[in-house]
Structures are given as structure tokens and as C-alpha cells.
């Protein structure tokens, strides 16, 4: 049985002070809220200050990292630094990173390997653009991202990680994929993992859906066979709203 995982990707939102208020409010709201894993991914600046507050039910994740431990990479943050700051998770290859910061499947692959080397659990994001979906290329695009992103990893590593299917046309648009469409691609990703790493691995790996997830659509999405959680953007910024998603 895969443990559900609900993660909030705050993107470039919240100061340290705002992050601390959010986490203490969320902690109260989700107290005893079942067995789902709850992760918040604040900006880098708020990670370490949030560490103490997230010791209970809430886990901490980062939104990106470099793959090297240290070095002359101005503006970058290393996996070692994230680990020390209290992170257990790290989002890798979000479509905004791919689109605005030139991330490629090759850099995603380097970062995944680095995450495992530093005992961080990666949440690898994949997903197609609207043009790719309309051209009928969703599976080809997602399969390529999965194959190249996971290249050289072991079945044990892949079984322990999280993959987030985030169709780009559904991110921040209010246009959620239908639960059937989202589940179909998540099931396709799982079949791809079976082919690459075997059925033990594909049965264990957790696959999230992301893209305009809200309190109103979370239960239906979570009711689907191949959706094990959600990666939530806009609706993760207000504690009451995110708590409703967590308690779907
Ligand atoms: P929204 O929930 O705002 O559509 O963002 C989804 C997302 O990009 C999460 O990583």
C-alpha cells in the first residue's frame, strides 16, 4: 500500500516570517489528520528557520538544488546544504525550472543522483505542454522525461522516490486535468517504470498529480488507482486551504 503524499510547492512566495506563521497554523489544523505524508516546500531562505517547526507531522522540502556538493556555482544551493537545513525532500525538474532556467533531462538526472547521494527524497516533475497534448504527444514526451531523468538509477532508488505528473497547461491556470486523464498518464508512467525497473519498483513508487489542485477536486483525484498524492501550488499558500487538501 503506497502512503499518500500531499506536498505544497510555494514557488517564490513567503518571507521567513510568513513561512513560520503558515507552518504553525498548518500544524494546528492538521493535528491528527490521518496517515498521509505532508510536505511543504518553501523558498531556500525559509528552510532552516522552518526546520524546528516542521519536526512533527510536516516534512520539509526544497524546490530545486545543484548536483555538486560545493564549488564555484554562484547563486546555487547544494544537496549537502539542503540536508543540513532540515530537508527530507527536494523537487527536481519542475516545468518552471525547465522553461525559465534551462533545465534539461540531463540536469534532472544529475540532480536525482545527487539527491540520493545525500539521502534526500526527490520529487521529479514531468509533464507536457498544451501543444504537445493537442498533437497527441503526451505519452512520448512523458516517457522521454521519465527514461532520461531516471537513467542509471537503481530500482531500489526509484521505488523510494516520488514522481509528479504536472501537465503544464494545468499549472496555475485553474484548468485541472480531468481525474480520468490525470490517472491515465499516471498509470502510463507506472507502466513505463515497470518496463524499466520491474513491477516491484512500479508498485512502490509514488506518483502525484499537480496542476490546479484545490479542496474541491482533491478527493476525486485521490480516488484514482494510480494517483498517490498531489503537488499543490497556489492552493498550498493559505493554511486553511492546504489543510482541507491534506484532509481530503
Ligand atoms: P498550481 O497548483 O498553482 O496549478 O501549481 C501546480 C504546480 O506547479 C505545483 O508544483
Short mmCIF file of C-alpha atoms and ligand atoms in Angstrom, two decimals:
data_model
loop_
_atom_site.label_atom_id
_atom_site.label_comp_id
_atom_site.label_asym_id
_atom_site.label_seq_id
_atom_site.Cartn_x
_atom_site.Cartn_y
_atom_site.Cartn_z
CA UNK A 1 0.00 0.00 0.00
CA UNK A 2 1.50 3.32 -1.05
CA UNK A 3 1.36 6.10 1.52
CA UNK A 4 -0.40 9.21 0.14
CA UNK A 5 1.83 12.28 -0.14
CA UNK A 6 0.48 15.82 -0.29
CA UNK A 7 3.13 18.44 -0.98
CA UNK A 8 2.89 22.22 -1.19
CA UNK A 9 5.21 23.96 -3.66
CA UNK A 10 5.24 27.58 -2.55
CA UNK A 11 7.34 28.70 -5.53
CA UNK A 12 8.65 32.25 -4.96
CA UNK A 13 6.21 33.10 -2.17
CA UNK A 14 6.55 33.86 1.54
CA UNK A 15 9.19 35.59 3.64
CA UNK A 16 10.71 33.79 6.64
CA UNK A 17 8.17 35.43 8.97
CA UNK A 18 5.25 34.42 6.74
CA UNK A 19 6.56 30.88 6.40
CA UNK A 20 6.76 30.42 10.16
CA UNK A 21 3.21 31.69 10.68
CA UNK A 22 1.97 29.35 7.94
CA UNK A 23 3.65 26.27 9.38
CA UNK A 24 2.48 26.84 12.94
CA UNK A 25 -1.10 27.39 11.70
CA UNK A 26 -1.00 24.33 9.45
CA UNK A 27 0.36 22.18 12.30
CA UNK A 28 -2.68 23.04 14.41
CA UNK A 29 -5.11 22.48 11.56
CA UNK A 30 -3.85 19.05 10.53
CA UNK A 31 -3.22 17.71 14.00
CA UNK A 32 -4.09 14.02 13.84
CA UNK A 33 -5.10 14.21 10.18
CA UNK A 34 -4.66 10.59 9.20
CA UNK A 35 -1.73 8.80 7.65
CA UNK A 36 -0.90 10.96 4.64
CA UNK A 37 2.58 12.39 4.40
CA UNK A 38 2.56 16.20 4.36
CA UNK A 39 5.43 18.17 2.84
CA UNK A 40 5.91 21.93 2.47
CA UNK A 41 8.49 23.33 0.06
CA UNK A 42 9.28 26.94 0.99
CA UNK A 43 11.89 29.13 -0.73
CA UNK A 44 15.51 28.43 0.32
CA UNK A 45 15.62 31.34 2.78
CA UNK A 46 12.84 29.90 4.93
CA UNK A 47 14.08 26.30 5.06
CA UNK A 48 16.38 26.41 8.05
CA UNK A 49 14.12 28.66 10.15
CA UNK A 50 11.24 26.25 9.39
CA UNK A 51 13.22 23.19 10.49
CA UNK A 52 12.24 23.33 14.17
CA UNK A 53 8.57 23.94 13.45
CA UNK A 54 8.28 21.08 10.98
CA UNK A 55 9.52 18.40 13.36
CA UNK A 56 6.07 16.88 13.82
CA UNK A 57 3.68 15.86 11.08
CA UNK A 58 5.00 18.27 8.46
CA UNK A 59 8.11 17.49 6.43
CA UNK A 60 10.34 19.97 4.69
CA UNK A 61 11.29 20.01 1.01
CA UNK A 62 13.28 22.32 -1.26
CA UNK A 63 12.21 23.43 -4.73
CA UNK A 64 15.50 22.87 -6.53
CA UNK A 65 19.21 22.28 -5.96
CA UNK A 66 22.55 21.93 -7.76
CA UNK A 67 24.07 18.45 -8.06
CA UNK A 68 27.54 19.29 -6.75
CA UNK A 69 28.37 19.28 -3.04
CA UNK A 70 30.12 22.66 -3.28
CA UNK A 71 32.01 24.80 -5.78
CA UNK A 72 32.12 27.91 -7.93
CA UNK A 73 28.42 27.95 -8.89
CA UNK A 74 27.24 31.45 -7.93
CA UNK A 75 23.65 31.52 -6.79
CA UNK A 76 23.25 27.76 -6.42
CA UNK A 77 22.47 25.64 -3.34
CA UNK A 78 23.89 22.15 -2.82
CA UNK A 79 22.28 18.91 -1.62
CA UNK A 80 24.52 18.91 1.45
CA UNK A 81 23.24 22.39 2.35
CA UNK A 82 19.63 21.30 1.96
CA UNK A 83 20.18 18.26 4.12
CA UNK A 84 21.75 20.38 6.85
CA UNK A 85 18.89 22.89 6.62
CA UNK A 86 16.44 20.10 7.50
CA UNK A 87 15.10 18.98 4.13
CA UNK A 88 13.91 15.45 3.53
CA UNK A 89 12.51 16.12 0.06
CA UNK A 90 13.60 18.11 -2.98
CA UNK A 91 11.56 18.95 -6.08
CA UNK A 92 13.61 18.28 -9.22
CA UNK A 93 12.84 19.39 -12.78
CA UNK A 94 9.70 21.45 -12.18
CA UNK A 95 8.37 22.71 -15.51
CA UNK A 96 9.10 26.31 -14.44
CA UNK A 97 12.76 25.31 -13.94
CA UNK A 98 12.78 23.61 -17.35
CA UNK A 99 11.04 26.57 -19.04
CA UNK A 100 12.72 29.59 -17.37
CA UNK A 101 16.05 28.21 -16.14
CA UNK A 102 17.06 25.90 -18.97
CA UNK A 103 16.85 22.64 -17.01
CA UNK A 104 17.13 19.56 -19.17
CA UNK A 105 16.53 15.86 -18.66
CA UNK A 106 20.31 15.55 -18.29
CA UNK A 107 20.48 18.07 -15.43
CA UNK A 108 17.43 16.44 -13.85
CA UNK A 109 19.27 13.12 -13.98
CA UNK A 110 22.39 14.60 -12.33
CA UNK A 111 20.25 16.16 -9.60
CA UNK A 112 18.36 12.93 -8.90
CA UNK A 113 21.63 11.06 -8.42
CA UNK A 114 22.89 13.80 -6.11
CA UNK A 115 19.67 13.73 -4.09
CA UNK A 116 20.13 10.02 -3.39
CA UNK A 117 23.81 10.53 -2.55
CA UNK A 118 22.75 12.95 0.21
CA UNK A 119 19.75 11.00 1.42
CA UNK A 120 17.15 13.42 0.08
CA UNK A 121 13.97 12.03 -1.48
CA UNK A 122 13.46 13.57 -4.92
CA UNK A 123 10.09 14.57 -6.34
CA UNK A 124 10.75 14.51 -10.10
CA UNK A 125 8.32 16.56 -12.17
CA UNK A 126 7.28 15.60 -15.69
CA UNK A 127 4.51 16.84 -17.97
CA UNK A 128 3.58 18.01 -21.44
CA UNK A 129 2.70 21.42 -22.88
CA UNK A 130 -0.73 22.16 -24.33
CA UNK A 131 0.65 21.96 -27.88
CA UNK A 132 2.18 18.54 -27.15
CA UNK A 133 -1.11 17.28 -25.70
CA UNK A 134 -3.11 18.57 -28.64
CA UNK A 135 -0.67 16.92 -31.04
CA UNK A 136 -1.24 13.58 -29.25
CA UNK A 137 2.34 13.51 -27.96
CA UNK A 138 1.70 13.34 -24.21
CA UNK A 139 2.93 9.77 -23.76
CA UNK A 140 6.01 10.24 -25.96
CA UNK A 141 7.02 13.39 -24.08
CA UNK A 142 6.42 11.97 -20.61
CA UNK A 143 8.09 8.67 -21.46
CA UNK A 144 11.19 10.54 -22.65
CA UNK A 145 11.34 12.63 -19.49
CA UNK A 146 10.94 9.54 -17.29
CA UNK A 147 13.51 7.43 -19.19
CA UNK A 148 16.17 10.12 -19.34
CA UNK A 149 15.51 11.52 -15.89
CA UNK A 150 15.80 8.11 -14.24
CA UNK A 151 18.70 6.84 -16.34
CA UNK A 152 21.31 4.99 -14.28
CA UNK A 153 19.23 4.89 -11.08
CA UNK A 154 18.58 1.58 -9.35
CA UNK A 155 15.14 0.02 -8.91
CA UNK A 156 15.55 0.50 -5.16
CA UNK A 157 16.12 4.24 -5.60
CA UNK A 158 13.21 4.69 -7.98
CA UNK A 159 10.91 2.75 -5.65
CA UNK A 160 11.73 5.22 -2.87
CA UNK A 161 11.19 8.42 -4.86
CA UNK A 162 8.17 10.41 -5.94
CA UNK A 163 7.20 11.35 -9.50
CA UNK A 164 4.86 14.30 -10.05
CA UNK A 165 2.85 14.38 -13.27
CA UNK A 166 2.17 18.05 -13.89
CA UNK A 167 0.67 18.88 -17.30
CA UNK A 168 2.00 22.39 -18.00
CA UNK A 169 -1.35 23.60 -19.32
CA UNK A 170 -2.96 22.84 -15.95
CA UNK A 171 -0.42 24.73 -13.80
CA UNK A 172 -1.75 27.97 -12.34
CA UNK A 173 -4.49 28.11 -14.96
CA UNK A 174 -7.44 26.84 -12.95
CA UNK A 175 -7.76 24.20 -15.67
CA UNK A 176 -7.29 20.88 -13.88
CA UNK A 177 -6.82 17.74 -15.93
CA UNK A 178 -9.91 15.56 -15.51
CA UNK A 179 -9.29 12.91 -12.88
CA UNK A 180 -9.51 10.23 -15.60
CA UNK A 181 -6.99 11.99 -17.85
CA UNK A 182 -4.63 12.58 -14.91
CA UNK A 183 -4.94 8.95 -13.83
CA UNK A 184 -4.36 7.69 -17.36
CA UNK A 185 -0.99 9.45 -17.57
CA UNK A 186 -0.03 8.41 -14.02
CA UNK A 187 -0.85 4.80 -14.98
CA UNK A 188 1.22 5.20 -18.15
CA UNK A 189 4.16 6.44 -16.04
CA UNK A 190 3.78 3.41 -13.77
CA UNK A 191 3.80 1.06 -16.79
CA UNK A 192 6.93 2.80 -18.05
CA UNK A 193 8.57 2.21 -14.65
CA UNK A 194 7.54 -1.46 -14.83
CA UNK A 195 9.29 -1.80 -18.18
CA UNK A 196 12.42 -0.02 -16.96
CA UNK A 197 12.74 -1.24 -13.37
CA UNK A 198 10.28 -4.11 -12.82
CA UNK A 199 6.90 -4.44 -11.16
CA UNK A 200 8.16 -4.40 -7.57
CA UNK A 201 9.53 -0.93 -8.22
CA UNK A 202 6.50 0.39 -10.10
CA UNK A 203 4.13 -0.86 -7.39
CA UNK A 204 6.12 1.07 -4.77
CA UNK A 205 6.91 4.37 -6.50
CA UNK A 206 4.51 7.14 -5.56
CA UNK A 207 3.05 9.24 -8.37
CA UNK A 208 1.48 12.62 -7.67
CA UNK A 209 -0.73 14.76 -9.86
CA UNK A 210 -0.14 18.53 -9.95
CA UNK A 211 -1.94 21.36 -11.72
CA UNK A 212 -4.75 23.47 -10.22
CA UNK A 213 -5.36 21.03 -7.35
CA UNK A 214 -7.90 22.52 -4.91
CA UNK A 215 -10.00 21.38 -1.95
CA UNK A 216 -12.86 20.90 -4.45
CA UNK A 217 -11.08 18.38 -6.69
CA UNK A 218 -8.64 16.58 -4.38
CA UNK A 219 -10.94 13.74 -3.26
CA UNK A 220 -11.80 12.75 -6.79
CA UNK A 221 -8.15 12.79 -7.85
CA UNK A 222 -7.09 10.79 -4.78
CA UNK A 223 -9.81 8.23 -5.52
CA UNK A 224 -7.99 7.17 -8.69
CA UNK A 225 -5.96 3.98 -8.78
CA UNK A 226 -2.63 5.42 -9.90
CA UNK A 227 -2.67 8.82 -8.18
CA UNK A 228 -0.90 8.64 -4.82
CA UNK A 229 -0.81 12.31 -3.95
CA UNK A 230 -0.71 15.88 -5.16
CA UNK A 231 1.87 18.59 -5.73
CA UNK A 232 -0.02 21.78 -5.00
CA UNK A 233 0.98 25.31 -5.99
CA UNK A 234 -1.45 28.20 -5.46
CA UNK A 235 -3.77 26.32 -3.11
CA UNK A 236 -0.86 25.48 -0.78
CA UNK A 237 -0.25 29.12 0.18
CA UNK A 238 -3.07 29.53 2.67
CA UNK A 239 -3.03 27.15 5.69
CA UNK A 240 -6.81 26.61 5.81
CA UNK A 241 -6.99 25.73 2.12
CA UNK A 242 -3.95 23.43 2.20
CA UNK A 243 -5.27 21.75 5.37
CA UNK A 244 -8.51 20.92 3.52
CA UNK A 245 -6.44 19.31 0.75
CA UNK A 246 -4.39 17.35 3.28
CA UNK A 247 -7.57 16.13 4.97
CA UNK A 248 -9.28 15.19 1.68
P1 LIG B 1 -0.91 25.20 -9.22
O1 LIG B 1 -1.45 24.29 -8.15
O2 LIG B 1 -0.86 26.64 -8.80
O3 LIG B 1 -1.59 24.99 -10.54
O4 LIG B 1 0.64 24.80 -9.44
C1 LIG B 1 0.97 23.46 -9.61
C2 LIG B 1 2.44 23.32 -9.50
O5 LIG B 1 3.19 23.79 -10.34
C3 LIG B 1 2.96 22.61 -8.33
O6 LIG B 1 4.31 22.30 -8.48
#
